[in-house]
């Protein structure tokens, strides 16, 4: 699969640096869940205001707030059998659901296509607005829900589509039905779609130690500090004119992005998400503006867009 383990680790660093949502696609045993669980350790700890807000939300849940969770970013991983009420909140006295309990932290949805589609659709609005309104007959509650979404899925029902050993026997129509459980509008709201290859024997047997998480976390912290000084928020939260101004994209970068929009059929929302990711890549490189190389990498990190365009048009975007 394109990208492999190194590409997935790079995507995880970019997601952490810019607070971008991430979808990991790969066969069973490729380490998707392990990568997702590493994300909170790459993120800077909560500041005072975020910690108070997070503790206040947690105190409204059935289990309450525990002091050992102070300043730790939440990591919530509901099972795919979770109901819409469990995910967004509700009840006679509306309580926060998983998306609010993940506020200022990470919401991990493993086996994404196995969630009920109607449950997944309720994520669309909070992914954009950062809050959820729960209306009941007697009362209404408005809870914050600005979480970083990380999701994982197999490439097909059996999980082995694309395996060089030809282990997949799923017919095309079954693969299409499996992937269609996730709506286009929801996929459009996920910044990074990354394929995670099976761990190669050479990687398992390698004696060289991989880069330590502390080194990656230091780069993430530096990129986040750049964003705070420049725009007082992460790149994932840039909107409208601020996005164009803060990206400082050069003409070659904008031309490549326009070409991608035509060839991949990107929506306006996806166009802006690619630009935000490119801004984060430039921040990690210490560059003041976004260049064509940053846009090119951001485009490669939307694998589902590229795959869809290739199957429909027989081509892709070249840099």
mmCIF file of N, CA and C in Angstrom, residues 113-246:
data_model
loop_
_atom_site.group_PDB
_atom_site.id
_atom_site.type_symbol
_atom_site.label_atom_id
_atom_site.label_comp_id
_atom_site.label_asym_id
_atom_site.label_seq_id
_atom_site.Cartn_x
_atom_site.Cartn_y
_atom_site.Cartn_z
ATOM 1 N N UNK A 113 -16.451 1.944 9.265
ATOM 2 C CA UNK A 113 -17.650 1.546 8.511
ATOM 3 C C UNK A 113 -18.624 0.685 9.312
ATOM 4 N N UNK A 114 -18.181 0.130 10.447
ATOM 5 C CA UNK A 114 -19.070 -0.702 11.256
ATOM 6 C C UNK A 114 -20.019 0.130 12.122
ATOM 7 N N UNK A 115 -19.737 1.427 12.294
ATOM 8 C CA UNK A 115 -20.675 2.296 13.004
ATOM 9 C C UNK A 115 -21.927 2.465 12.149
ATOM 10 N N UNK A 116 -23.062 2.583 12.812
ATOM 11 C CA UNK A 116 -24.296 2.859 12.085
ATOM 12 C C UNK A 116 -24.149 4.185 11.345
ATOM 13 N N UNK A 117 -24.551 4.211 10.075
ATOM 14 C CA UNK A 117 -24.341 5.412 9.271
ATOM 15 C C UNK A 117 -25.036 6.629 9.878
ATOM 16 N N UNK A 118 -26.229 6.436 10.436
ATOM 17 C CA UNK A 118 -26.943 7.566 11.040
ATOM 18 C C UNK A 118 -26.185 8.110 12.247
ATOM 19 N N UNK A 119 -25.443 7.242 12.944
ATOM 20 C CA UNK A 119 -24.633 7.688 14.077
ATOM 21 C C UNK A 119 -23.469 8.538 13.579
ATOM 22 N N UNK A 120 -22.827 8.082 12.499
ATOM 23 C CA UNK A 120 -21.700 8.835 11.951
ATOM 24 C C UNK A 120 -22.123 10.199 11.415
ATOM 25 N N UNK A 121 -23.314 10.278 10.868
ATOM 26 C CA UNK A 121 -23.749 11.537 10.266
ATOM 27 C C UNK A 121 -23.890 12.661 11.288
ATOM 28 N N UNK A 122 -24.137 12.302 12.557
ATOM 29 C CA UNK A 122 -24.271 13.349 13.570
ATOM 30 C C UNK A 122 -22.930 14.015 13.863
ATOM 31 N N UNK A 123 -21.832 13.436 13.376
ATOM 32 C CA UNK A 123 -20.517 14.044 13.592
ATOM 33 C C UNK A 123 -20.277 15.241 12.688
ATOM 34 N N UNK A 124 -21.014 15.333 11.605
ATOM 35 C CA UNK A 124 -20.701 16.342 10.589
ATOM 36 C C UNK A 124 -20.756 17.763 11.142
ATOM 37 N N UNK A 125 -21.815 18.085 11.863
ATOM 38 C CA UNK A 125 -21.973 19.459 12.373
ATOM 39 C C UNK A 125 -20.935 19.804 13.441
ATOM 40 N N UNK A 126 -20.729 18.956 14.469
ATOM 41 C CA UNK A 126 -19.697 19.320 15.459
ATOM 42 C C UNK A 126 -18.291 19.371 14.876
ATOM 43 N N UNK A 127 -17.994 18.582 13.835
ATOM 44 C CA UNK A 127 -16.682 18.677 13.204
ATOM 45 C C UNK A 127 -16.446 20.068 12.622
ATOM 46 N N UNK A 128 -17.512 20.716 12.173
ATOM 47 C CA UNK A 128 -17.414 22.059 11.610
ATOM 48 C C UNK A 128 -17.504 23.141 12.686
ATOM 49 N N UNK A 129 -18.474 22.981 13.595
ATOM 50 C CA UNK A 129 -18.789 24.076 14.528
ATOM 51 C C UNK A 129 -18.052 23.983 15.864
ATOM 52 N N UNK A 130 -17.674 22.760 16.270
ATOM 53 C CA UNK A 130 -16.991 22.600 17.550
ATOM 54 C C UNK A 130 -17.916 22.558 18.750
ATOM 55 N N UNK A 131 -19.214 22.388 18.517
ATOM 56 C CA UNK A 131 -20.149 22.245 19.646
ATOM 57 C C UNK A 131 -21.356 21.435 19.197
ATOM 58 N N UNK A 132 -22.150 20.991 20.148
ATOM 59 C CA UNK A 132 -23.353 20.209 19.850
ATOM 60 C C UNK A 132 -24.503 20.720 20.713
ATOM 61 N N UNK A 133 -25.654 20.913 20.117
ATOM 62 C CA UNK A 133 -26.853 21.362 20.840
ATOM 63 C C UNK A 133 -27.774 20.171 21.013
ATOM 64 N N UNK A 134 -28.124 19.865 22.268
ATOM 65 C CA UNK A 134 -29.035 18.772 22.586
ATOM 66 C C UNK A 134 -30.369 19.365 23.011
ATOM 67 N N UNK A 135 -31.403 19.072 22.251
ATOM 68 C CA UNK A 135 -32.734 19.621 22.546
ATOM 69 C C UNK A 135 -33.661 18.509 23.017
ATOM 70 N N UNK A 136 -34.264 18.713 24.154
ATOM 71 C CA UNK A 136 -35.253 17.791 24.688
ATOM 72 C C UNK A 136 -36.509 18.584 24.998
ATOM 73 N N UNK A 137 -37.573 17.873 25.338
ATOM 74 C CA UNK A 137 -38.860 18.543 25.544
ATOM 75 C C UNK A 137 -38.774 19.583 26.656
ATOM 76 N N UNK A 138 -38.065 19.255 27.721
ATOM 77 C CA UNK A 138 -38.051 20.142 28.887
ATOM 78 C C UNK A 138 -36.874 21.095 28.919
ATOM 79 N N UNK A 139 -35.804 20.768 28.217
ATOM 80 C CA UNK A 139 -34.611 21.612 28.325
ATOM 81 C C UNK A 139 -33.724 21.468 27.098
ATOM 82 N N UNK A 140 -32.769 22.373 27.003
ATOM 83 C CA UNK A 140 -31.805 22.360 25.905
ATOM 84 C C UNK A 140 -30.410 22.577 26.482
ATOM 85 N N UNK A 141 -29.455 21.846 25.964
ATOM 86 C CA UNK A 141 -28.070 21.969 26.441
ATOM 87 C C UNK A 141 -27.150 22.160 25.249
ATOM 88 N N UNK A 142 -26.175 23.043 25.403
ATOM 89 C CA UNK A 142 -25.184 23.308 24.360
ATOM 90 C C UNK A 142 -23.813 22.961 24.941
ATOM 91 N N UNK A 143 -23.211 21.887 24.440
ATOM 92 C CA UNK A 143 -21.923 21.429 24.954
ATOM 93 C C UNK A 143 -20.821 21.658 23.923
ATOM 94 N N UNK A 144 -19.628 22.029 24.379
ATOM 95 C CA UNK A 144 -18.503 22.118 23.443
ATOM 96 C C UNK A 144 -18.131 20.726 22.942
ATOM 97 N N UNK A 145 -17.649 20.649 21.712
ATOM 98 C CA UNK A 145 -17.268 19.357 21.123
ATOM 99 C C UNK A 145 -16.198 19.594 20.063
ATOM 100 N N UNK A 146 -15.135 20.287 20.456
ATOM 101 C CA UNK A 146 -14.029 20.508 19.522
ATOM 102 C C UNK A 146 -12.984 19.422 19.778
ATOM 103 N N UNK A 147 -13.145 18.335 19.091
ATOM 104 C CA UNK A 147 -12.271 17.177 19.250
ATOM 105 C C UNK A 147 -11.465 16.961 17.973
ATOM 106 N N UNK A 148 -10.376 16.232 18.106
ATOM 107 C CA UNK A 148 -9.578 15.837 16.951
ATOM 108 C C UNK A 148 -9.982 14.411 16.599
ATOM 109 N N UNK A 149 -10.593 14.247 15.446
ATOM 110 C CA UNK A 149 -11.086 12.936 15.039
ATOM 111 C C UNK A 149 -9.972 12.109 14.416
ATOM 112 N N UNK A 150 -9.795 10.894 14.927
ATOM 113 C CA UNK A 150 -8.933 9.899 14.296
ATOM 114 C C UNK A 150 -9.783 8.649 14.106
ATOM 115 N N UNK A 151 -9.845 8.167 12.878
ATOM 116 C CA UNK A 151 -10.648 6.993 12.575
ATOM 117 C C UNK A 151 -9.789 5.961 11.868
ATOM 118 N N UNK A 152 -10.224 4.703 11.930
ATOM 119 C CA UNK A 152 -9.490 3.623 11.275
ATOM 120 C C UNK A 152 -10.483 2.692 10.596
ATOM 121 N N UNK A 153 -10.050 2.123 9.477
ATOM 122 C CA UNK A 153 -10.906 1.187 8.748
ATOM 123 C C UNK A 153 -10.047 0.235 7.932
ATOM 124 N N UNK A 154 -10.624 -0.925 7.612
ATOM 125 C CA UNK A 154 -9.993 -1.851 6.687
ATOM 126 C C UNK A 154 -10.253 -1.380 5.266
ATOM 127 N N UNK A 155 -9.448 -1.797 4.299
ATOM 128 C CA UNK A 155 -9.695 -1.379 2.921
ATOM 129 C C UNK A 155 -10.867 -2.103 2.270
ATOM 130 N N UNK A 156 -11.321 -3.211 2.873
ATOM 131 C CA UNK A 156 -12.443 -3.994 2.335
ATOM 132 C C UNK A 156 -13.008 -4.829 3.478
ATOM 133 N N UNK A 157 -14.129 -5.544 3.278
ATOM 134 C CA UNK A 157 -14.701 -6.314 4.386
ATOM 135 C C UNK A 157 -13.756 -7.357 4.981
ATOM 136 N N UNK A 158 -12.961 -8.045 4.146
ATOM 137 C CA UNK A 158 -12.045 -9.049 4.698
ATOM 138 C C UNK A 158 -10.760 -8.417 5.213
ATOM 139 N N UNK A 159 -10.468 -7.195 4.766
ATOM 140 C CA UNK A 159 -9.304 -6.468 5.244
ATOM 141 C C UNK A 159 -8.044 -6.636 4.429
ATOM 142 N N UNK A 160 -8.086 -7.408 3.334
ATOM 143 C CA UNK A 160 -6.857 -7.715 2.615
ATOM 144 C C UNK A 160 -6.820 -7.186 1.190
ATOM 145 N N UNK A 161 -7.697 -6.244 0.867
ATOM 146 C CA UNK A 161 -7.668 -5.661 -0.475
ATOM 147 C C UNK A 161 -6.306 -5.001 -0.726
ATOM 148 N N UNK A 162 -5.713 -5.267 -1.896
ATOM 149 C CA UNK A 162 -4.411 -4.697 -2.226
ATOM 150 C C UNK A 162 -3.234 -5.529 -1.764
ATOM 151 N N UNK A 163 -3.484 -6.631 -1.036
ATOM 152 C CA UNK A 163 -2.393 -7.488 -0.570
ATOM 153 C C UNK A 163 -1.714 -8.137 -1.778
ATOM 154 N N UNK A 164 -0.399 -8.056 -1.852
ATOM 155 C CA UNK A 164 0.349 -8.594 -3.000
ATOM 156 C C UNK A 164 0.218 -10.111 -3.099
ATOM 157 N N UNK A 165 -0.173 -10.762 -2.008
ATOM 158 C CA UNK A 165 -0.334 -12.217 -2.037
ATOM 159 C C UNK A 165 -1.705 -12.634 -2.528
ATOM 160 N N UNK A 166 -2.541 -11.651 -2.877
ATOM 161 C CA UNK A 166 -3.852 -11.959 -3.447
ATOM 162 C C UNK A 166 -4.808 -12.632 -2.487
ATOM 163 N N UNK A 167 -4.751 -12.253 -1.207
ATOM 164 C CA UNK A 167 -5.593 -12.908 -0.199
ATOM 165 C C UNK A 167 -7.032 -12.424 -0.226
ATOM 166 N N UNK A 168 -7.285 -11.263 -0.844
ATOM 167 C CA UNK A 168 -8.645 -10.714 -0.854
ATOM 168 C C UNK A 168 -9.501 -11.399 -1.911
ATOM 169 N N UNK A 169 -10.697 -11.814 -1.516
ATOM 170 C CA UNK A 169 -11.651 -12.428 -2.429
ATOM 171 C C UNK A 169 -12.961 -11.635 -2.480
ATOM 172 N N UNK A 170 -12.921 -10.406 -1.988
ATOM 173 C CA UNK A 170 -14.131 -9.587 -1.956
ATOM 174 C C UNK A 170 -14.463 -9.105 -3.373
ATOM 175 N N UNK A 171 -15.679 -9.326 -3.847
ATOM 176 C CA UNK A 171 -16.052 -8.802 -5.167
ATOM 177 C C UNK A 171 -16.141 -7.277 -5.132
ATOM 178 N N UNK A 172 -15.932 -6.611 -6.279
ATOM 179 C CA UNK A 172 -15.926 -5.134 -6.315
ATOM 180 C C UNK A 172 -17.177 -4.503 -5.715
ATOM 181 N N UNK A 173 -18.343 -5.120 -5.979
ATOM 182 C CA UNK A 173 -19.582 -4.518 -5.474
ATOM 183 C C UNK A 173 -19.654 -4.580 -3.952
ATOM 184 N N UNK A 174 -19.060 -5.625 -3.361
ATOM 185 C CA UNK A 174 -19.061 -5.724 -1.902
ATOM 186 C C UNK A 174 -18.102 -4.699 -1.303
ATOM 187 N N UNK A 175 -16.966 -4.483 -1.951
ATOM 188 C CA UNK A 175 -16.015 -3.469 -1.484
ATOM 189 C C UNK A 175 -16.649 -2.088 -1.568
ATOM 190 N N UNK A 176 -17.338 -1.820 -2.693
ATOM 191 C CA UNK A 176 -17.990 -0.517 -2.862
ATOM 192 C C UNK A 176 -19.061 -0.304 -1.802
ATOM 193 N N UNK A 177 -19.845 -1.354 -1.504
ATOM 194 C CA UNK A 177 -20.893 -1.233 -0.483
ATOM 195 C C UNK A 177 -20.286 -0.980 0.893
ATOM 196 N N UNK A 178 -19.168 -1.633 1.176
ATOM 197 C CA UNK A 178 -18.488 -1.459 2.469
ATOM 198 C C UNK A 178 -18.022 -0.018 2.632
ATOM 199 N N UNK A 179 -17.378 0.520 1.599
ATOM 200 C CA UNK A 179 -16.862 1.882 1.691
ATOM 201 C C UNK A 179 -17.976 2.922 1.674
ATOM 202 N N UNK A 180 -19.091 2.603 1.039
ATOM 203 C CA UNK A 180 -20.185 3.580 0.956
ATOM 204 C C UNK A 180 -20.916 3.752 2.278
ATOM 205 N N UNK A 181 -20.565 2.939 3.281
ATOM 206 C CA UNK A 181 -21.171 3.137 4.605
ATOM 207 C C UNK A 181 -20.732 4.456 5.216
ATOM 208 N N UNK A 182 -19.635 5.005 4.708
ATOM 209 C CA UNK A 182 -19.152 6.315 5.161
ATOM 210 C C UNK A 182 -19.529 7.323 4.080
ATOM 211 N N UNK A 183 -20.329 8.300 4.407
ATOM 212 C CA UNK A 183 -20.829 9.239 3.400
ATOM 213 C C UNK A 183 -19.722 10.150 2.878
ATOM 214 N N UNK A 184 -19.919 10.610 1.650
ATOM 215 C CA UNK A 184 -18.992 11.565 1.059
ATOM 216 C C UNK A 184 -18.832 12.832 1.882
ATOM 217 N N UNK A 185 -19.931 13.439 2.356
ATOM 218 C CA UNK A 185 -19.792 14.660 3.172
ATOM 219 C C UNK A 185 -18.975 14.458 4.443
ATOM 220 N N UNK A 186 -19.060 13.266 5.068
ATOM 221 C CA UNK A 186 -18.245 13.018 6.263
ATOM 222 C C UNK A 186 -16.780 12.858 5.874
ATOM 223 N N UNK A 187 -16.495 12.097 4.820
ATOM 224 C CA UNK A 187 -15.116 11.938 4.356
ATOM 225 C C UNK A 187 -14.500 13.279 3.980
ATOM 226 N N UNK A 188 -15.327 14.138 3.400
ATOM 227 C CA UNK A 188 -14.863 15.459 2.983
ATOM 228 C C UNK A 188 -14.369 16.280 4.166
ATOM 229 N N UNK A 189 -14.889 15.985 5.351
ATOM 230 C CA UNK A 189 -14.524 16.739 6.552
ATOM 231 C C UNK A 189 -13.301 16.170 7.261
ATOM 232 N N UNK A 190 -12.744 15.080 6.743
ATOM 233 C CA UNK A 190 -11.547 14.482 7.327
ATOM 234 C C UNK A 190 -10.349 14.947 6.507
ATOM 235 N N UNK A 191 -9.399 15.600 7.156
ATOM 236 C CA UNK A 191 -8.291 16.245 6.454
ATOM 237 C C UNK A 191 -7.349 15.272 5.764
ATOM 238 N N UNK A 192 -7.011 14.177 6.453
ATOM 239 C CA UNK A 192 -5.985 13.256 5.969
ATOM 240 C C UNK A 192 -6.571 11.851 5.817
ATOM 241 N N UNK A 193 -6.395 11.263 4.634
ATOM 242 C CA UNK A 193 -6.787 9.867 4.394
ATOM 243 C C UNK A 193 -5.495 9.125 4.060
ATOM 244 N N UNK A 194 -5.037 8.268 4.953
ATOM 245 C CA UNK A 194 -3.708 7.685 4.812
ATOM 246 C C UNK A 194 -3.774 6.163 4.837
ATOM 247 N N UNK A 195 -3.081 5.528 3.889
ATOM 248 C CA UNK A 195 -3.005 4.076 3.852
ATOM 249 C C UNK A 195 -1.845 3.596 4.722
ATOM 250 N N UNK A 196 -2.125 2.623 5.566
ATOM 251 C CA UNK A 196 -1.128 2.045 6.468
ATOM 252 C C UNK A 196 -0.833 0.634 5.987
ATOM 253 N N UNK A 197 0.368 0.405 5.478
ATOM 254 C CA UNK A 197 0.726 -0.921 4.995
ATOM 255 C C UNK A 197 1.025 -1.886 6.123
ATOM 256 N N UNK A 198 0.925 -3.164 5.814
ATOM 257 C CA UNK A 198 1.305 -4.181 6.787
ATOM 258 C C UNK A 198 2.777 -4.021 7.140
ATOM 259 N N UNK A 199 3.120 -4.243 8.399
ATOM 260 C CA UNK A 199 4.502 -4.095 8.840
ATOM 261 C C UNK A 199 5.367 -5.148 8.147
ATOM 262 N N UNK A 200 6.405 -4.683 7.456
ATOM 263 C CA UNK A 200 7.287 -5.585 6.729
ATOM 264 C C UNK A 200 8.195 -6.336 7.686
ATOM 265 N N UNK A 201 8.627 -7.537 7.248
ATOM 266 C CA UNK A 201 9.520 -8.357 8.068
ATOM 267 C C UNK A 201 10.805 -7.604 8.398
ATOM 268 N N UNK A 202 11.281 -6.797 7.422
ATOM 269 C CA UNK A 202 12.517 -6.045 7.639
ATOM 270 C C UNK A 202 12.365 -5.058 8.795
ATOM 271 N N UNK A 203 11.169 -4.464 8.915
ATOM 272 C CA UNK A 203 10.927 -3.513 10.006
ATOM 273 C C UNK A 203 10.844 -4.218 11.349
ATOM 274 N N UNK A 204 10.231 -5.417 11.348
ATOM 275 C CA UNK A 204 10.103 -6.170 12.597
ATOM 276 C C UNK A 204 11.474 -6.600 13.096
ATOM 277 N N UNK A 205 12.330 -7.044 12.145
ATOM 278 C CA UNK A 205 13.637 -7.574 12.512
ATOM 279 C C UNK A 205 14.718 -6.505 12.641
ATOM 280 N N UNK A 206 14.385 -5.259 12.291
ATOM 281 C CA UNK A 206 15.398 -4.196 12.311
ATOM 282 C C UNK A 206 15.908 -3.961 13.730
ATOM 283 N N UNK A 207 17.208 -3.734 13.828
ATOM 284 C CA UNK A 207 17.815 -3.469 15.134
ATOM 285 C C UNK A 207 17.867 -1.981 15.450
ATOM 286 N N UNK A 208 17.788 -1.145 14.401
ATOM 287 C CA UNK A 208 17.809 0.308 14.616
ATOM 288 C C UNK A 208 16.512 0.745 15.275
ATOM 289 N N UNK A 209 16.619 1.547 16.297
ATOM 290 C CA UNK A 209 15.442 2.028 17.016
ATOM 291 C C UNK A 209 14.748 3.131 16.213
ATOM 292 N N UNK A 210 13.396 3.111 16.142
ATOM 293 C CA UNK A 210 12.697 4.199 15.458
ATOM 294 C C UNK A 210 12.835 5.505 16.228
ATOM 295 N N UNK A 211 12.503 6.603 15.581
ATOM 296 C CA UNK A 211 12.593 7.906 16.237
ATOM 297 C C UNK A 211 11.704 7.935 17.475
ATOM 298 N N UNK A 212 12.219 8.478 18.532
ATOM 299 C CA UNK A 212 11.473 8.514 19.785
ATOM 300 C C UNK A 212 10.329 9.521 19.705
ATOM 301 N N UNK A 213 9.247 9.202 20.407
ATOM 302 C CA UNK A 213 8.075 10.076 20.406
ATOM 303 C C UNK A 213 8.405 11.466 20.935
ATOM 304 N N UNK A 214 9.360 11.550 21.874
ATOM 305 C CA UNK A 214 9.718 12.846 22.454
ATOM 306 C C UNK A 214 10.263 13.795 21.392
ATOM 307 N N UNK A 215 11.006 13.257 20.428
ATOM 308 C CA UNK A 215 11.561 14.095 19.364
ATOM 309 C C UNK A 215 10.450 14.612 18.460
ATOM 310 N N UNK A 216 9.486 13.741 18.159
ATOM 311 C CA UNK A 216 8.353 14.157 17.333
ATOM 312 C C UNK A 216 7.506 15.176 18.086
ATOM 313 N N UNK A 217 7.273 14.928 19.358
ATOM 314 C CA UNK A 217 6.479 15.840 20.179
ATOM 315 C C UNK A 217 7.117 17.224 20.249
ATOM 316 N N UNK A 218 8.454 17.275 20.255
ATOM 317 C CA UNK A 218 9.145 18.569 20.287
ATOM 318 C C UNK A 218 8.890 19.346 19.000
ATOM 319 N N UNK A 219 8.907 18.660 17.857
ATOM 320 C CA UNK A 219 8.608 19.339 16.582
ATOM 321 C C UNK A 219 7.158 19.802 16.549
ATOM 322 N N UNK A 220 6.264 18.958 17.062
ATOM 323 C CA UNK A 220 4.849 19.326 17.118
ATOM 324 C C UNK A 220 4.654 20.568 17.979
ATOM 325 N N UNK A 221 5.310 20.606 19.143
ATOM 326 C CA UNK A 221 5.177 21.755 20.048
ATOM 327 C C UNK A 221 5.692 23.030 19.385
ATOM 328 N N UNK A 222 6.785 22.925 18.648
ATOM 329 C CA UNK A 222 7.345 24.095 17.978
ATOM 330 C C UNK A 222 6.401 24.604 16.897
ATOM 331 N N UNK A 223 5.808 23.671 16.125
ATOM 332 C CA UNK A 223 4.857 24.062 15.079
ATOM 333 C C UNK A 223 3.608 24.694 15.692
ATOM 334 N N UNK A 224 3.135 24.143 16.801
ATOM 335 C CA UNK A 224 1.960 24.709 17.475
ATOM 336 C C UNK A 224 2.258 26.122 17.996
ATOM 337 N N UNK A 225 3.474 26.318 18.488
ATOM 338 C CA UNK A 225 3.855 27.640 18.994
ATOM 339 C C UNK A 225 3.875 28.658 17.858
ATOM 340 N N UNK A 226 4.377 28.267 16.705
ATOM 341 C CA UNK A 226 4.356 29.142 15.522
ATOM 342 C C UNK A 226 2.922 29.563 15.202
ATOM 343 N N UNK A 227 2.010 28.596 15.221
ATOM 344 C CA UNK A 227 0.614 28.877 14.897
ATOM 345 C C UNK A 227 -0.031 29.795 15.934
ATOM 346 N N UNK A 228 0.300 29.580 17.193
ATOM 347 C CA UNK A 228 -0.277 30.425 18.254
ATOM 348 C C UNK A 228 0.174 31.870 18.108
ATOM 349 N N UNK A 229 1.453 32.063 17.810
ATOM 350 C CA UNK A 229 1.977 33.427 17.655
ATOM 351 C C UNK A 229 1.449 34.089 16.383
ATOM 352 N N UNK A 230 1.241 33.308 15.343
ATOM 353 C CA UNK A 230 0.841 33.869 14.058
ATOM 354 C C UNK A 230 -0.663 34.149 13.992
ATOM 355 N N UNK A 231 -1.472 33.243 14.525
ATOM 356 C CA UNK A 231 -2.918 33.366 14.305
ATOM 357 C C UNK A 231 -3.767 33.014 15.524
ATOM 358 N N UNK A 232 -3.131 32.699 16.652
ATOM 359 C CA UNK A 232 -3.817 32.430 17.928
ATOM 360 C C UNK A 232 -4.700 31.191 17.890
ATOM 361 N N UNK A 233 -4.493 30.298 16.943
ATOM 362 C CA UNK A 233 -5.218 29.031 16.878
ATOM 363 C C UNK A 233 -4.478 28.076 15.940
ATOM 364 N N UNK A 234 -4.867 26.816 15.965
ATOM 365 C CA UNK A 234 -4.204 25.839 15.108
ATOM 366 C C UNK A 234 -4.641 26.017 13.657
ATOM 367 N N UNK A 235 -3.861 25.443 12.761
ATOM 368 C CA UNK A 235 -4.169 25.572 11.336
ATOM 369 C C UNK A 235 -5.503 24.939 10.972
ATOM 370 N N UNK A 236 -5.878 23.878 11.661
ATOM 371 C CA UNK A 236 -7.145 23.216 11.361
ATOM 372 C C UNK A 236 -8.341 24.134 11.597
ATOM 373 N N UNK A 237 -8.150 25.185 12.395
ATOM 374 C CA UNK A 237 -9.261 26.092 12.721
ATOM 375 C C UNK A 237 -9.249 27.369 11.892
ATOM 376 N N UNK A 238 -8.348 27.484 10.935
ATOM 377 C CA UNK A 238 -8.328 28.666 10.075
ATOM 378 C C UNK A 238 -9.540 28.690 9.167
ATOM 379 N N UNK A 239 -10.143 29.838 9.029
ATOM 380 C CA UNK A 239 -11.341 29.983 8.206
ATOM 381 C C UNK A 239 -11.235 31.215 7.319
ATOM 382 N N UNK A 240 -11.966 31.204 6.209
ATOM 383 C CA UNK A 240 -12.175 32.375 5.357
ATOM 384 C C UNK A 240 -10.910 33.099 4.954
ATOM 385 N N UNK A 241 -10.946 34.433 5.095
ATOM 386 C CA UNK A 241 -9.815 35.261 4.679
ATOM 387 C C UNK A 241 -8.547 34.957 5.465
ATOM 388 N N UNK A 242 -8.718 34.558 6.746
ATOM 389 C CA UNK A 242 -7.552 34.226 7.560
ATOM 390 C C UNK A 242 -6.755 33.079 6.944
ATOM 391 N N UNK A 243 -7.463 32.122 6.347
ATOM 392 C CA UNK A 243 -6.786 30.986 5.735
ATOM 393 C C UNK A 243 -5.889 31.446 4.594
ATOM 394 N N UNK A 244 -6.415 32.289 3.715
ATOM 395 C CA UNK A 244 -5.631 32.779 2.580
ATOM 396 C C UNK A 244 -4.462 33.640 3.042
ATOM 397 N N UNK A 245 -4.711 34.483 4.036
ATOM 398 C CA UNK A 245 -3.663 35.397 4.506
ATOM 399 C C UNK A 245 -2.542 34.628 5.202
ATOM 400 N N UNK A 246 -2.895 33.701 6.086
ATOM 401 C CA UNK A 246 -1.885 33.014 6.880
ATOM 402 C C UNK A 246 -1.124 31.950 6.092
#
